[in-house]
Coordinates of C-alpha atoms and ligand atoms in Angstrom, one line a residue:
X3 CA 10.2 12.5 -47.2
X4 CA 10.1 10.7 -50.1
X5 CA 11.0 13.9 -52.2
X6 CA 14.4 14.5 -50.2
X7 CA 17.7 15.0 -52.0
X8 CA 20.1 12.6 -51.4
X9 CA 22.1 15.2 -49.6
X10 CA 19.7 16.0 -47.2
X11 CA 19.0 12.2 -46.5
X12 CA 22.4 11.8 -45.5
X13 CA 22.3 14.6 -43.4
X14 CA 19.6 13.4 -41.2
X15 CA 20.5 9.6 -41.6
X16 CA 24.0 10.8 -40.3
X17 CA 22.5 13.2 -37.3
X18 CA 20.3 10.2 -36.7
X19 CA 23.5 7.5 -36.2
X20 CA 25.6 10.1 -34.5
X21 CA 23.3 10.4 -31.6
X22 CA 22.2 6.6 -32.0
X23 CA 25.6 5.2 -32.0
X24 CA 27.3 8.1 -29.8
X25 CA 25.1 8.9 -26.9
X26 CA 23.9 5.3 -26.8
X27 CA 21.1 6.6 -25.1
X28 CA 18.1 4.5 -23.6
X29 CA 16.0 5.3 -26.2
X30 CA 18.1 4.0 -29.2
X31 CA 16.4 0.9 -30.7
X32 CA 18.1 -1.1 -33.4
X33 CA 18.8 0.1 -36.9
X34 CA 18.3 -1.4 -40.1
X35 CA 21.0 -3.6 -40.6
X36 CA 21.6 -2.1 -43.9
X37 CA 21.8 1.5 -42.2
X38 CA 24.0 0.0 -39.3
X39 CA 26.6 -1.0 -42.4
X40 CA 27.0 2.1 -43.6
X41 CA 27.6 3.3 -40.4
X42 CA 30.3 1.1 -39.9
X43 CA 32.2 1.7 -43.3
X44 CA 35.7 2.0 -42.5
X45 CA 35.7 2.2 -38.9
X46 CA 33.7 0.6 -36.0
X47 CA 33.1 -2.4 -34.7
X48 CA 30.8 -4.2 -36.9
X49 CA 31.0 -6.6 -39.5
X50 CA 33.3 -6.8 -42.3
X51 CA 35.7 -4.7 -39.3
X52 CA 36.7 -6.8 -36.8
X53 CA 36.7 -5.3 -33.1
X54 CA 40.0 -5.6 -31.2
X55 CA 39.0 -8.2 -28.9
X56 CA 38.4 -10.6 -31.4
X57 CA 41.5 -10.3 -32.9
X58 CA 43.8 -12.0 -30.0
X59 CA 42.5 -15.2 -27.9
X60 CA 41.1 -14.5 -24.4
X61 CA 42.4 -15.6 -20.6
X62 CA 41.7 -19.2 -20.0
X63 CA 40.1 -19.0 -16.6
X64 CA 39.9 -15.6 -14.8
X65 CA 41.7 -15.3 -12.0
X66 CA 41.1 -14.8 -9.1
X67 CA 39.1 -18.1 -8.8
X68 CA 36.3 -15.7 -7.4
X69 CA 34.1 -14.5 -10.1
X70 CA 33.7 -10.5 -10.8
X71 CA 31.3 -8.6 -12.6
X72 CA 33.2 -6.9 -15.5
X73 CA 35.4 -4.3 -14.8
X74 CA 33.2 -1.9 -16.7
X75 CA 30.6 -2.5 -14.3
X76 CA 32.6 -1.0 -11.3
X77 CA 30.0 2.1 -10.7
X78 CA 27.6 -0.4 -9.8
X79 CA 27.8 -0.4 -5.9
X80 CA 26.3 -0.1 -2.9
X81 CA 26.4 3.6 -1.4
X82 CA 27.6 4.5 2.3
X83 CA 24.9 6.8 4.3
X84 CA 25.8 10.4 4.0
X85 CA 25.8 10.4 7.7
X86 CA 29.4 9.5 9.1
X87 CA 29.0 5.4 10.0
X88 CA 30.3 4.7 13.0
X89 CA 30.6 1.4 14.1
X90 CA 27.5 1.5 16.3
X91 CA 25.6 2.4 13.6
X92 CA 26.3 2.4 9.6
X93 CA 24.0 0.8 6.4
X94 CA 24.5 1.2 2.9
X95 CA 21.9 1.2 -0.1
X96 CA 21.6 -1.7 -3.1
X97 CA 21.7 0.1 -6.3
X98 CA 18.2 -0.5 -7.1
X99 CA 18.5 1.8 -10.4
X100 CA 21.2 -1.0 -11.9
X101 CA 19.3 -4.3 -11.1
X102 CA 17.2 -6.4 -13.4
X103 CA 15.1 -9.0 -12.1
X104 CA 14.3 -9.5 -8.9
X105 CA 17.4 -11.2 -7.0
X106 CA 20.1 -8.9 -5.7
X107 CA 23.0 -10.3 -6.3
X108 CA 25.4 -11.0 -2.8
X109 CA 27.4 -7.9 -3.0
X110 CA 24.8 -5.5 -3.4
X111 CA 22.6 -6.2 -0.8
X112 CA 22.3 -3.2 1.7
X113 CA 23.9 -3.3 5.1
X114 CA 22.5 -2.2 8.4
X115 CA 24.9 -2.7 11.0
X116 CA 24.4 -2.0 15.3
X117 CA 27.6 -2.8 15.9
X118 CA 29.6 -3.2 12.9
X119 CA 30.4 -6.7 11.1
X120 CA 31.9 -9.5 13.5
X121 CA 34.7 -12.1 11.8
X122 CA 33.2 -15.1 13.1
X123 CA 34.8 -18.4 12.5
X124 CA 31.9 -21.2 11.4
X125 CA 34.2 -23.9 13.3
X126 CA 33.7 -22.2 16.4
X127 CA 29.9 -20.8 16.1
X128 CA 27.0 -22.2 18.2
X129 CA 23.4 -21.6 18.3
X130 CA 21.7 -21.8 21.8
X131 CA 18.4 -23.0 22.2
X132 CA 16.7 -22.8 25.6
X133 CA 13.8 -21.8 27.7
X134 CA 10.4 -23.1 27.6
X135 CA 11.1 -26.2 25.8
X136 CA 11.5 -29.6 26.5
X137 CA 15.1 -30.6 25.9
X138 CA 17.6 -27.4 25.5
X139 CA 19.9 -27.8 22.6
X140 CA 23.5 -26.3 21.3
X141 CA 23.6 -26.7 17.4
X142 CA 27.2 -26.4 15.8
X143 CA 26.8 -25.3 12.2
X144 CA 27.8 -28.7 11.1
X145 CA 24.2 -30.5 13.2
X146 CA 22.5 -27.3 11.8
X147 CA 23.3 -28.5 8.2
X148 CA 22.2 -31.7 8.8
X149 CA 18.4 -30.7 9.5
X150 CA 16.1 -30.8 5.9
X151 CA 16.7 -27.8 3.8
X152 CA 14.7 -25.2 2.6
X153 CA 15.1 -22.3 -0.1
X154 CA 12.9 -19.1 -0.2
X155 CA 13.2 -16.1 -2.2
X156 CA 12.3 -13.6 -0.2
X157 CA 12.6 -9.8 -0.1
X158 CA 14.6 -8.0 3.0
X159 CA 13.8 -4.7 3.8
X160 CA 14.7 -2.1 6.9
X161 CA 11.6 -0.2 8.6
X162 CA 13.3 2.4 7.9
X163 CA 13.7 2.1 4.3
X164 CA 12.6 5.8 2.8
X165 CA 12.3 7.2 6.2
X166 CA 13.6 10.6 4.6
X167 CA 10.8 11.2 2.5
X168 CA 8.2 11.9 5.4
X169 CA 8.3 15.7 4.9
X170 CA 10.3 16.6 1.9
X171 CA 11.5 15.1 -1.7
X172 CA 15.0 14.4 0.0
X173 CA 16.7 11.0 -1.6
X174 CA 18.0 11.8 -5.6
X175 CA 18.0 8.3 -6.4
X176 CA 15.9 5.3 -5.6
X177 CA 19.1 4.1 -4.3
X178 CA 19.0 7.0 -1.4
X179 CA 15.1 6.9 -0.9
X180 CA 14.3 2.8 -1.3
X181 CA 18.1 1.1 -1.2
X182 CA 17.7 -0.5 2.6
X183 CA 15.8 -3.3 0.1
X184 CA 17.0 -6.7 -1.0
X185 CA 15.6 -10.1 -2.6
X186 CA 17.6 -12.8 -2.2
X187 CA 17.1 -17.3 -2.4
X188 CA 18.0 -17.7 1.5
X189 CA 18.7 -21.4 2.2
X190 CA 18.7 -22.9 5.7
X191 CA 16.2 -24.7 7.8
X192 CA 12.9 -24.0 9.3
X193 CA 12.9 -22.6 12.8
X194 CA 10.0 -24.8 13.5
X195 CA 12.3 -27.8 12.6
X196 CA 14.8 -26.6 15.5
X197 CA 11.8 -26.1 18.0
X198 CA 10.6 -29.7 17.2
X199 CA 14.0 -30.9 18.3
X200 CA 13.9 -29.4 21.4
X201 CA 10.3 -29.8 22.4
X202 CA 8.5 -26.4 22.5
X203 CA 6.4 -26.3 25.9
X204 CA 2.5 -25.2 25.8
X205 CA 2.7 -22.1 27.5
X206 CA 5.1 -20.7 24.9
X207 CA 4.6 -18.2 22.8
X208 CA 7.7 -15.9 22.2
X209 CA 11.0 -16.0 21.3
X210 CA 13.9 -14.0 21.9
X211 CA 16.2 -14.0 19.2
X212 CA 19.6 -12.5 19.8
X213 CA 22.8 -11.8 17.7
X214 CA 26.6 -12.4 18.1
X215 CA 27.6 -9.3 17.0
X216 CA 28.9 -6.1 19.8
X217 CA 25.1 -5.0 20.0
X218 CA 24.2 -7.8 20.8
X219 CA 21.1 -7.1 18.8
X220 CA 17.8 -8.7 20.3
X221 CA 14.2 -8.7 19.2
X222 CA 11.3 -11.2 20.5
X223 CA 10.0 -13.2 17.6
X224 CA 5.8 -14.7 17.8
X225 CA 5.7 -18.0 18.0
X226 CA 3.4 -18.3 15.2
X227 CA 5.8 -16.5 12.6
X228 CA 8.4 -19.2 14.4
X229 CA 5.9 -21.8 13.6
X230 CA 4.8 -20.8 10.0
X231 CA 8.0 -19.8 7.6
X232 CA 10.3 -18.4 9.9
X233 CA 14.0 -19.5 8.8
X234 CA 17.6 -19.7 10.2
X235 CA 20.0 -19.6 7.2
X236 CA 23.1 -20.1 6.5
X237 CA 22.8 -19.3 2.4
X238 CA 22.3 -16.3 0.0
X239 CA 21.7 -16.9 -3.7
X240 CA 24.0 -20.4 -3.7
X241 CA 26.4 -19.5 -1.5
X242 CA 27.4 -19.0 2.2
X243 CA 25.9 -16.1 3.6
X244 CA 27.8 -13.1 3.2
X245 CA 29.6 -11.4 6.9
X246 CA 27.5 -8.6 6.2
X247 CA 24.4 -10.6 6.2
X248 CA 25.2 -12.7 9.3
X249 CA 27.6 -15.6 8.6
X250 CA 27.6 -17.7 9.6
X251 CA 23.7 -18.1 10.7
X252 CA 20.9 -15.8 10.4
X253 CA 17.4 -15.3 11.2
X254 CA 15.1 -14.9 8.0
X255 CA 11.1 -13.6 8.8
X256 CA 9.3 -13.3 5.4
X257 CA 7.6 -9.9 5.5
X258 CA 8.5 -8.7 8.8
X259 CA 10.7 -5.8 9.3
X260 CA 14.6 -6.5 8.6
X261 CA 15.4 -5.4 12.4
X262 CA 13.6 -8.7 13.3
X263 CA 15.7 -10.5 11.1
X264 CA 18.7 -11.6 13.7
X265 CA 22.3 -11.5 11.7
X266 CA 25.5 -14.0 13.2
X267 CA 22.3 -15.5 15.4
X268 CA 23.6 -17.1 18.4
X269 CA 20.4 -17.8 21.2
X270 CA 16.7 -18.5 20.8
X271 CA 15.2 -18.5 24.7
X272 CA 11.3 -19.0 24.2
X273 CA 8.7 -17.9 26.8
X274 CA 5.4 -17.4 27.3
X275 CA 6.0 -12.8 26.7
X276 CA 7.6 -11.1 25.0
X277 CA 11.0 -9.6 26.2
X278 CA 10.3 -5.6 25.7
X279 CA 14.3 -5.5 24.3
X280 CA 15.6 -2.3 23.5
X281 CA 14.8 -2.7 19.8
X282 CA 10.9 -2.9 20.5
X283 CA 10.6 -0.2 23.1
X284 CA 12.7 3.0 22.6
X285 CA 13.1 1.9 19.1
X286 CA 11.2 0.9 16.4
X287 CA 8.1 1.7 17.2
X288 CA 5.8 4.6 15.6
X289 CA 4.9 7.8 17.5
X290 CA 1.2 8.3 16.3
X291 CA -0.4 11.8 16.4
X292 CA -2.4 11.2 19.9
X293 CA 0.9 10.5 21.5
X294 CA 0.4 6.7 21.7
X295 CA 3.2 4.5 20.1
X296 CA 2.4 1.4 17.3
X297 CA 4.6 -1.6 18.8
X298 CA 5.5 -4.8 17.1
X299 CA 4.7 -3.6 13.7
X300 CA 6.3 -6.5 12.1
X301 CA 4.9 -6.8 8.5
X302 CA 6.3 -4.9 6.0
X303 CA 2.9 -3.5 4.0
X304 CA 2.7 -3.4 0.4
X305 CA 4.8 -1.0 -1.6
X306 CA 6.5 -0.2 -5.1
X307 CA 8.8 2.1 -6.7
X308 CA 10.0 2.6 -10.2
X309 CA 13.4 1.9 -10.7
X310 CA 13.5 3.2 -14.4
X311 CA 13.0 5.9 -15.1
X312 CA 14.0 7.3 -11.8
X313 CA 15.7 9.7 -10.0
X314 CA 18.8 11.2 -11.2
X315 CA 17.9 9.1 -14.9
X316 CA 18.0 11.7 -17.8
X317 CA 15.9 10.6 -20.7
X318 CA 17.7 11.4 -24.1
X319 CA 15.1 12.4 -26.5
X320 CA 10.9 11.5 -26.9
X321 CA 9.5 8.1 -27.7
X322 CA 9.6 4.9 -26.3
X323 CA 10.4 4.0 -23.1
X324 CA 9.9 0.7 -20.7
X325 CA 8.8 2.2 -17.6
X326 CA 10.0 -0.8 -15.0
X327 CA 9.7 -1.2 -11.9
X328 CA 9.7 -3.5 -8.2
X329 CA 6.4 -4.0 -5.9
X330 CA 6.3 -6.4 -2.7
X331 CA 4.4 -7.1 0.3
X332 CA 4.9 -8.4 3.7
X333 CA 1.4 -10.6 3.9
X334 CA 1.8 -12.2 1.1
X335 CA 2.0 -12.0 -3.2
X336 CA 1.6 -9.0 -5.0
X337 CA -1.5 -9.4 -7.9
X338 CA -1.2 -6.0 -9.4
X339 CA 0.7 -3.3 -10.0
X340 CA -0.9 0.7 -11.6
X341 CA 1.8 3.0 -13.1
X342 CA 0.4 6.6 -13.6
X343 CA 2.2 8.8 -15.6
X344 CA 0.3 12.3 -14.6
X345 CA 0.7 12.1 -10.7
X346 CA -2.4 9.2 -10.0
X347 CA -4.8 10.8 -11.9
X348 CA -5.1 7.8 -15.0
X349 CA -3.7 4.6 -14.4
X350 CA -3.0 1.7 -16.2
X351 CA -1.9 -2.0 -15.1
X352 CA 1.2 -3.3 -15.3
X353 CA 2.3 -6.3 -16.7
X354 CA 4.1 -8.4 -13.7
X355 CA 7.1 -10.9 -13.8
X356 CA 5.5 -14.2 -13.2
X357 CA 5.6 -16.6 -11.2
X358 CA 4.6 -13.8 -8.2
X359 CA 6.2 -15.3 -5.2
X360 CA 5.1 -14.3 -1.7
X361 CA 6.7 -11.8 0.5
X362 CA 9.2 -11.8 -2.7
X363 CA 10.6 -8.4 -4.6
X364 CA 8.3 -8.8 -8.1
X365 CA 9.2 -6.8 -11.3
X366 CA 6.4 -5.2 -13.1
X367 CA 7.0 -3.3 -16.8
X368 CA 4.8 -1.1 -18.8
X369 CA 5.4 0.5 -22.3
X370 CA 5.4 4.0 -22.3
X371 CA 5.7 6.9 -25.0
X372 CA 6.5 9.8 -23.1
X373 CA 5.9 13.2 -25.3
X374 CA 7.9 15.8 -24.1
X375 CA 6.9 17.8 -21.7
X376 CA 6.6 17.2 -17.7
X377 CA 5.4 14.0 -16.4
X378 CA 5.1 12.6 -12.9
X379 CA 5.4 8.9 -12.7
X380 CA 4.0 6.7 -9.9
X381 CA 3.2 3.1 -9.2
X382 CA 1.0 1.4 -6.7
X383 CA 0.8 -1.8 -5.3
X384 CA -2.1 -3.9 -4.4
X385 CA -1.9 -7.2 -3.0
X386 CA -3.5 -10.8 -2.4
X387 CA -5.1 -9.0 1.0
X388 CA -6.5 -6.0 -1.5
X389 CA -4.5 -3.6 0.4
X390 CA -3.5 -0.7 -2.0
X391 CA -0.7 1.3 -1.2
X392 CA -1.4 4.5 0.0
X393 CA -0.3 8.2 -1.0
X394 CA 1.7 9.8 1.1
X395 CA -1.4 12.0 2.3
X396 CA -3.6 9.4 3.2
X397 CA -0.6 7.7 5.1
X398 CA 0.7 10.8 6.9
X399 CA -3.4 11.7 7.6
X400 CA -3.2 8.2 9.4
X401 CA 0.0 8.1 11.6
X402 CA 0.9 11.7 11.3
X403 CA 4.2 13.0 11.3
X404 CA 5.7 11.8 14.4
X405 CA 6.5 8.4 12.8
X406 CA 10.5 7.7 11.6
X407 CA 9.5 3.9 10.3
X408 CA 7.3 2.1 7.7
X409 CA 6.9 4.7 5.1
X410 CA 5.3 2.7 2.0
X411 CA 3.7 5.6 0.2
X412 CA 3.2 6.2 -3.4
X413 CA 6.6 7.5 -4.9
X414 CA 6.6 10.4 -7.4
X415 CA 9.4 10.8 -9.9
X416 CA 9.2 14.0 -12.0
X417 CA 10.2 13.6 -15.8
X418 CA 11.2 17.4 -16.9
X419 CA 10.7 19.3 -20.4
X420 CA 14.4 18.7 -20.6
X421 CA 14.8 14.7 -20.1
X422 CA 16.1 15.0 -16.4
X423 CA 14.3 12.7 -14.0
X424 CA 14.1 14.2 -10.3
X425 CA 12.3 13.0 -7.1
X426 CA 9.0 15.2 -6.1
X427 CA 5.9 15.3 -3.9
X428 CA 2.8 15.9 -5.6
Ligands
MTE9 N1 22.7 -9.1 15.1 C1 22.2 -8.1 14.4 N2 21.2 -8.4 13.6 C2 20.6 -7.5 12.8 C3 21.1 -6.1 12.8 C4 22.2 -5.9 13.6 O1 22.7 -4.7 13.7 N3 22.7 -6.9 14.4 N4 20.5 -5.2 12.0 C5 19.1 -5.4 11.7 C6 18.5 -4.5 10.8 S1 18.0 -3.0 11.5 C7 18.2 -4.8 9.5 S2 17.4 -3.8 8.5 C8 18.7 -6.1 8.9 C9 19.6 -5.8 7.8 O2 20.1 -7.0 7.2 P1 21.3 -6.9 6.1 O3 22.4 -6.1 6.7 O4 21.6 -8.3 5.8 O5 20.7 -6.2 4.9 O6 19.4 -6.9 9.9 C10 18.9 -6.8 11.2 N5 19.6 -7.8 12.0
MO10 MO1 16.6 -2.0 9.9

């Protein structure tokens, strides 16, 4: 190296910016400032040029008053199914490949729609509490705000999240295979505050909950989720929930499957059974192999997925890379997270974004030089329980393949000879 002409040095010191500076590819780590100069002689944006946006003073306030990401950031969206929504069904997936962190901003979190989104006017919503309880009650939104408040991040995630990867690699993105998942602060009040008020009678021990939307959507609710951190909301991330999510009210279950989790919420009737709605009867429950069907499998189990590199990613050239990633769990916190990089045969821990929240989306990150060559990349979750996340064999040995919910397998992402990052079973 040290013998190189000058020529030659420039060559490869050129070849080196061009794809540095050009492709701006993952992979590019800072130059040498004195390297980045020359670079930038006579054209470019870096110092003694000055870039064209510094040269003229800025807008005063955007308008309109309503903050937007950058208009550079536009492909960052959630996707429609490919299946035609109809409004008695539709859902669209969060863009789990663009996030960092763990909160999902307001207008990314997925949809999942029964009946398409209702305009609901706050003024003129009521929540109905009734049944076995002492003293019925209708809240207006207004005495609902009045109760103490609570904030929780928590994650929000559809049983059927994944449910096309039972039998086949089918999703090209972690957006198609793991999008119908969300994290956000939800701020309301406890349910158990509301059942206080009204007196909750000793036989009790469900509660329908039912929605305000054209399904109508109903599921029965425990009364000890009801009683430990169940929540009806009326926030997202700071601000009123979203009509999407359920403005103007909303029933939150930390950990238990989003279908549980009653959007535009309108009546709680508590009794002593629970209601056998269509929701928990012809529909989500899971078909096992000797033709009996799981019911009431609320808790979401523990599962991961890396978000980088991942599907439909191309990596530019060899090196270094930051393999990141997002694990959770319905019973509680996650405490670790393994990464393998040759299809679970090694793995190494992961370093995870602290503080771990329960029953919260939690980022984990590990360093990674990735040689050339093919390598399958998978992470597992373990957590506070010491559940580990299963492969997909061990999961389909247990329920078969009869199932259409809960899929929390291991997830496989194939990094090529060529850079290209593509989804696989191993
Ligand atoms: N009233 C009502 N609540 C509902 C639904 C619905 O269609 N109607 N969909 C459920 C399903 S299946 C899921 S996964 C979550 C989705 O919540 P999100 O749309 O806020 O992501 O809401 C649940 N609550
Ligand atoms: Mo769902």
């Amino acid at each position: 190296m040290a013998d190189n002409n000058r020529t030659d040095g420039q060559i490869e010191r050129r070849q080196f910016l061009k794809r540095t500076l050009g492709a701006v590819g993952v992979a590019s780590l800072p130059l040498p400032i004195s390297q980045a100069l020359a670079a930038s002689n006579g054209s470019g944006n870096l110092a003694p040029n000055v870039p064209k946006w510094t040269l003229t003073q800025g807008e005063p306030i955007l308008s309109p008053p309503y903050g937007h990401p950058s208009r550079f950031e536009d492909g960052v969206v959630r996707t429609p199914t490919d299946l035609t929504p109809t409004k008695t069904s539709s859902w669209s997936f969060t863009p789990l490949q663009d996030m960092n962190g763990t909160i999902t901003p307001n207008g990314l979190v997925f949809e999942r729609h029964h009946g398409g989104v209702p305009d609901i006017d706050p003024d003129q919503h009521q929540l109905m509490l009734h049944g076995m309880v002492e003293k019925p009650i209708i809240f207006d939104m207004a005495e609902i705000k009045r109760f103490p408040q609570v904030s929780m991040k928590r994650f929000l995630e559809c049983s059927g999240n994944t449910l096309t990867e039972w039998k086949q690699p089918t999703g090209k993105t972690v957006q198609d295979t793991h999008g119908l998942l969300s994290c956000c602060e939800w701020t309301g009040v406890r349910l158990s505050t509301l059942l206080r008020a009204a007196g909750v009678r000793d036989k009790a021990k469900w509660i329908l909950a039912e929605g305000a939307d054209a399904a109508a959507m109903t599921r029965s609710i425990p009364m000890e989720k009801a009683l430990d951190d169940a929540l009806v909301v009326y926030a997202q991330n700071g601000e009123a929930l979203r009509p999407e999510q359920g403005y103007p009210l909303r029933l939150i279950l930390p950990g238990f499957e989003g279908n549980t989790q009653i959007k535009w919420l309108r009546r709680l009737e508590v009794s002593d059974a629970p209601y056998m709605t269509r929701e928990e009867t012809s529909k989500y429950t899971d078909l096992m192999p000797d033709g009996s069907a799981r019911q009431f499998t609320y808790v979401m189990e523990a599962k991961s997925v890396i978000t980088f590199p991942s599907g439909g990613h191309t990596l530019p050239e060899k090196g270094f890379y930051e393999i990141r990633g997002l694990a959770w769990s319905g019973r509680g916190k996650v405490t670790r997270v393994d990464v393998s990089v040759d299809g679970g045969r090694n793995w190494t821990q992961a370093k995870l974004e602290g503080p771990v929240e329960p029953k919260a989306l939690t980022a984990f990150r590990l360093p990674w030089r990735w040689k050339g060559g093919s390598a399958l990349l998978q992470s597992r979750a373990i957590d506070e329980t010491g559940y580990v996340q299963p492969t997909l064999q061990a999961l389909i040995d247990v329920r078969g393949l009869n199932s259409v919910y809960h899929l929390n397998a291991i997830q496989t992402w194939e990094v090529s000879s060529d850079g290209g990052v593509s989804n696989v079973h191993v």
